Amino acid sequence: MSNELKVPTMAELFAEGKQPEVLFWVGCAGSFDDRAKKITKAFVKILNKANVSFAVLGTEESCTGDPAKRAGNEFLFQMQAVTNIEVMNAYEVKKVVTACPHCFNTIKNEYPGLGGNYEVVHHTQFLKDLLSEGRITMEGGQYKGKRITFHDPCYLGRANGVYEAPRDLIRKLDAELVEMKNCKKKGLCCGAGGAQMFKEPENGNKDVNVERTEQALGTKPEIIAAGCPFCNTMMTDGVKSKEKEGEVEVLDIAELIANAEDL
Amino acid sequence: MDYLPNIIFLLVLVAGIGFFAKNVKALSRNIKLGKDVDVSDNKPQRWKNMARIALGQTKMVVRPVAGILHIVVYVGFIIINIEVLEIILDGLLGTHRIFAPLGVVYDVLIGSFEILAFLVIVSVVIFWVRRNVIKIQRFLKPEMKGWPKKDGNLILYIEFVLMTLFLTMNAADFQLQTIDALHYVKAGSFPVSQFIAPIFSGMSEASLIVVERSAWWLHIIGILLFLNYLYYSKHLHILLAFPNTYYGKVKPKGQLDNLEAVTAEVKMMMDPDVDPFAAPAEGADEAAEPDKFGASDVTDLNWVQLLNSYTCTECGRCTSECPANQTGKLLSPRKIMMDTRDRLQEVGNNIDKNKGEFVADGKQLLGDYITEEELWACTSCNACTEACPVSIDPLSIIMDMRRYLVMEQSAAPSDLNNMMGNIENNGAPWPFNQMDRLNWKNES
């Protein structure tokens, strides 16, 4: 595998007088979390392969403010939002793609009220569009016939009604898509949303991610597919707690596609 | 003397409806204790939601057993109102079966009322078994002890009695019609009550009239009492489900509102041209500045949230879908709604007792009803709002109360304070340097 990722920043392109087709919003998890960085790179590899003109903000990107807002800190959220909007508006950003449903939801739904109006898509929607435009081609590869179950991220699914794009991509891998007891509108949270990722859970019988992992394992999958870096962490932890890490892999849709194409 | 029954009927009717009107006024006053909120947007979508969700019961059938039984009772309720209209006209005018001249149509109407009444009885019995015999989890949660449980059963008993009275009345009428009793016109068809009628065979005409009149009076008085019971009961949803689905959230579920007062302040902080020491423009800021951020009591919530609380039917579909509740945590979205309604009722009663003024009672929604532990257990996943059959949004109340805890009291769990500190200092919820954001590009 080559390490040479082409990742232009908005600042570089701007200096050259260029405007990319789309801004790739990496997000904090995608930038700093070791597991999520792999998702980021997988997505970039696909973008590179498809010759998509994109750019990232790099050091000019900051937290969207989602966890602060959901924790109740509206001040901090709006400070973050207004700062990010100023940066994006300065670069005349039109379209944003992100692999994080929390960034997706916030930029899509909460930034317009503060002056940030962009077309925002989740990376699974973007990949599906690339596919239907013929800009990428996909074959099953190593996932042909494998049992894959998809965990709906709340902030992609229920929050914004995106259920089919990730599923269509899994089907394109010629994989066997198996649904959990709770899926789509009735999906069960991974336990990380609403700023829960950053605190200990309240007392209860078990952790939400364990409950959700049990549902996923109930489908006897070879792979649990996710579309959110936080879901990915929670499900990976769940699989570990069930000592199934040797049998079941947790992978992002972008990773599935990148792996299938040997990128 | 001939007009005595008519006069008594009129008095009963006026008293029943009058008392109901008084309660509706109290209800509307309480709901208006909430903050104003603009819900004038998306009118076509709102009408569509009301038609689909409240009238069409689309969300009820997500759980087919309860859903279909509910539709039977709901249709029975709506259709039987036509019968109630006849009863009221008969009562006022001293007539009997005033719609009888409709002929075959009338036969079909009465026949279908009877079948529906019978189906309602069957549904009510199954509902009762579900609540009291089969141990369905969502009816056994801690918030369902005491009045909420009793209320649920009382509604079933009342419906059972009302339907039985209706069928008894028809059965006696059927007998009276067969013996050609004066005043009892031959009208209607009795597919169900004809099987009850044999109980009365052999009774004298006078006794039959007593049975028929008693059932008639008890039926209409029962309906009026039931109407007035609504205000004290979760059964209020039969009225409020309609406005509630109309005013329900039409934005994407993931979208939380941006607090405008905060926006004003943030804009000022970010604007280099603002003179921080300038005196505020005359009266300008006072209107924009709220007395507090977020909500600690019901009067800090908006009126749609308060309407939500009165509309809650305590069915518990929200709680049974809630991931926090499913994993044994204290949070129950249903309890959030019930607490909000109970506190609002308490505030309303306080105002009534004190001649229209609220006198501080040392209590509030936060702490006395809803604990911080419940609020912090929410993952904001929207399972509760998706599950609610009448578009209630418990999440918005949870978020408003978190805002109060964080912005007014700085009372977030310490882990969250760390997270927020990191965002403030490094632009990420973790303690990483913003300058390292692109390091992943060169890492293998």
mmCIF file of N, CA and C in Angstrom, chain B residues 5 16 70 97 101 144 168 183 192 236 240 245 258 285 305 312 318 329-330 343 379 385 403 407 410 433:
data_model
loop_
_atom_site.group_PDB
_atom_site.id
_atom_site.type_symbol
_atom_site.label_atom_id
_atom_site.label_comp_id
_atom_site.label_asym_id
_atom_site.label_seq_id
_atom_site.Cartn_x
_atom_site.Cartn_y
_atom_site.Cartn_z
ATOM 1 N N PRO B 5 -88.301 15.954 32.108
ATOM 2 C CA PRO B 5 -87.071 15.265 31.680
ATOM 3 C C PRO B 5 -86.226 16.134 30.753
ATOM 4 N N GLY B 16 -72.453 19.693 32.464
ATOM 5 C CA GLY B 16 -71.335 18.860 31.972
ATOM 6 C C GLY B 16 -70.431 19.633 31.044
ATOM 7 N N HIS B 70 -56.096 -0.171 19.414
ATOM 8 C CA HIS B 70 -56.307 1.261 19.640
ATOM 9 C C HIS B 70 -57.175 1.850 18.538
ATOM 10 N N ARG B 97 -85.273 8.330 19.115
ATOM 11 C CA ARG B 97 -84.621 7.947 17.855
ATOM 12 C C ARG B 97 -85.016 8.903 16.728
ATOM 13 N N PRO B 101 -86.207 8.295 10.749
ATOM 14 C CA PRO B 101 -86.693 8.438 9.369
ATOM 15 C C PRO B 101 -85.629 8.176 8.300
ATOM 16 N N MET B 144 -45.005 4.309 36.752
ATOM 17 C CA MET B 144 -46.372 3.857 36.484
ATOM 18 C C MET B 144 -47.091 3.355 37.725
ATOM 19 N N THR B 168 -77.187 -2.409 26.358
ATOM 20 C CA THR B 168 -78.350 -2.725 27.191
ATOM 21 C C THR B 168 -79.560 -1.880 26.776
ATOM 22 N N HIS B 183 -94.485 5.120 21.568
ATOM 23 C CA HIS B 183 -93.320 5.991 21.609
ATOM 24 C C HIS B 183 -92.054 5.290 21.089
ATOM 25 N N VAL B 192 -75.944 -6.996 17.693
ATOM 26 C CA VAL B 192 -75.310 -7.483 18.928
ATOM 27 C C VAL B 192 -76.332 -7.567 20.055
ATOM 28 N N LEU B 236 -56.641 12.740 28.177
ATOM 29 C CA LEU B 236 -56.682 14.031 27.517
ATOM 30 C C LEU B 236 -56.114 13.963 26.102
ATOM 31 N N LEU B 240 -55.843 16.449 22.686
ATOM 32 C CA LEU B 240 -54.600 17.182 22.438
ATOM 33 C C LEU B 240 -53.704 16.546 21.388
ATOM 34 N N THR B 245 -49.697 17.064 17.342
ATOM 35 C CA THR B 245 -49.024 16.592 16.130
ATOM 36 C C THR B 245 -48.863 17.750 15.138
ATOM 37 N N ASN B 258 -30.729 27.001 17.819
ATOM 38 C CA ASN B 258 -29.625 27.854 18.253
ATOM 39 C C ASN B 258 -30.201 28.957 19.122
ATOM 40 N N ASP B 285 -31.141 45.722 24.719
ATOM 41 C CA ASP B 285 -30.662 44.446 25.241
ATOM 42 C C ASP B 285 -31.624 43.795 26.213
ATOM 43 N N GLN B 305 -43.649 22.558 24.459
ATOM 44 C CA GLN B 305 -43.159 21.526 25.382
ATOM 45 C C GLN B 305 -44.199 21.251 26.473
ATOM 46 N N CYS B 312 -49.145 13.699 26.685
ATOM 47 C CA CYS B 312 -48.540 12.383 26.925
ATOM 48 C C CYS B 312 -49.570 11.392 27.449
ATOM 49 N N CYS B 318 -41.739 5.446 24.247
ATOM 50 C CA CYS B 318 -40.470 6.177 24.285
ATOM 51 C C CYS B 318 -39.501 5.483 25.226
ATOM 52 N N LYS B 329 -30.569 2.375 33.218
ATOM 53 C CA LYS B 329 -30.268 3.685 33.798
ATOM 54 C C LYS B 329 -31.559 4.371 34.225
ATOM 55 N N LEU B 330 -31.392 5.437 35.007
ATOM 56 C CA LEU B 330 -32.548 6.066 35.646
ATOM 57 C C LEU B 330 -33.455 6.799 34.655
ATOM 58 N N ARG B 343 -45.571 19.008 37.514
ATOM 59 C CA ARG B 343 -45.087 20.284 38.046
ATOM 60 C C ARG B 343 -45.917 21.443 37.492
ATOM 61 N N THR B 379 -28.521 10.008 25.514
ATOM 62 C CA THR B 379 -27.554 9.994 24.415
ATOM 63 C C THR B 379 -28.036 10.839 23.237
ATOM 64 N N THR B 385 -38.321 10.247 20.505
ATOM 65 C CA THR B 385 -39.159 11.088 19.647
ATOM 66 C C THR B 385 -39.669 10.297 18.452
ATOM 67 N N ARG B 403 -28.817 22.725 29.415
ATOM 68 C CA ARG B 403 -28.322 24.082 29.190
ATOM 69 C C ARG B 403 -28.328 24.877 30.488
ATOM 70 N N MET B 407 -24.880 26.284 31.668
ATOM 71 C CA MET B 407 -24.642 27.717 31.470
ATOM 72 C C MET B 407 -24.974 28.567 32.687
ATOM 73 N N SER B 410 -22.864 25.861 35.929
ATOM 74 C CA SER B 410 -21.573 25.196 35.698
ATOM 75 C C SER B 410 -21.554 23.829 36.370
ATOM 76 N N ASN B 433 -3.072 19.177 20.136
ATOM 77 C CA ASN B 433 -2.794 20.494 19.606
ATOM 78 C C ASN B 433 -3.438 20.673 18.237
#
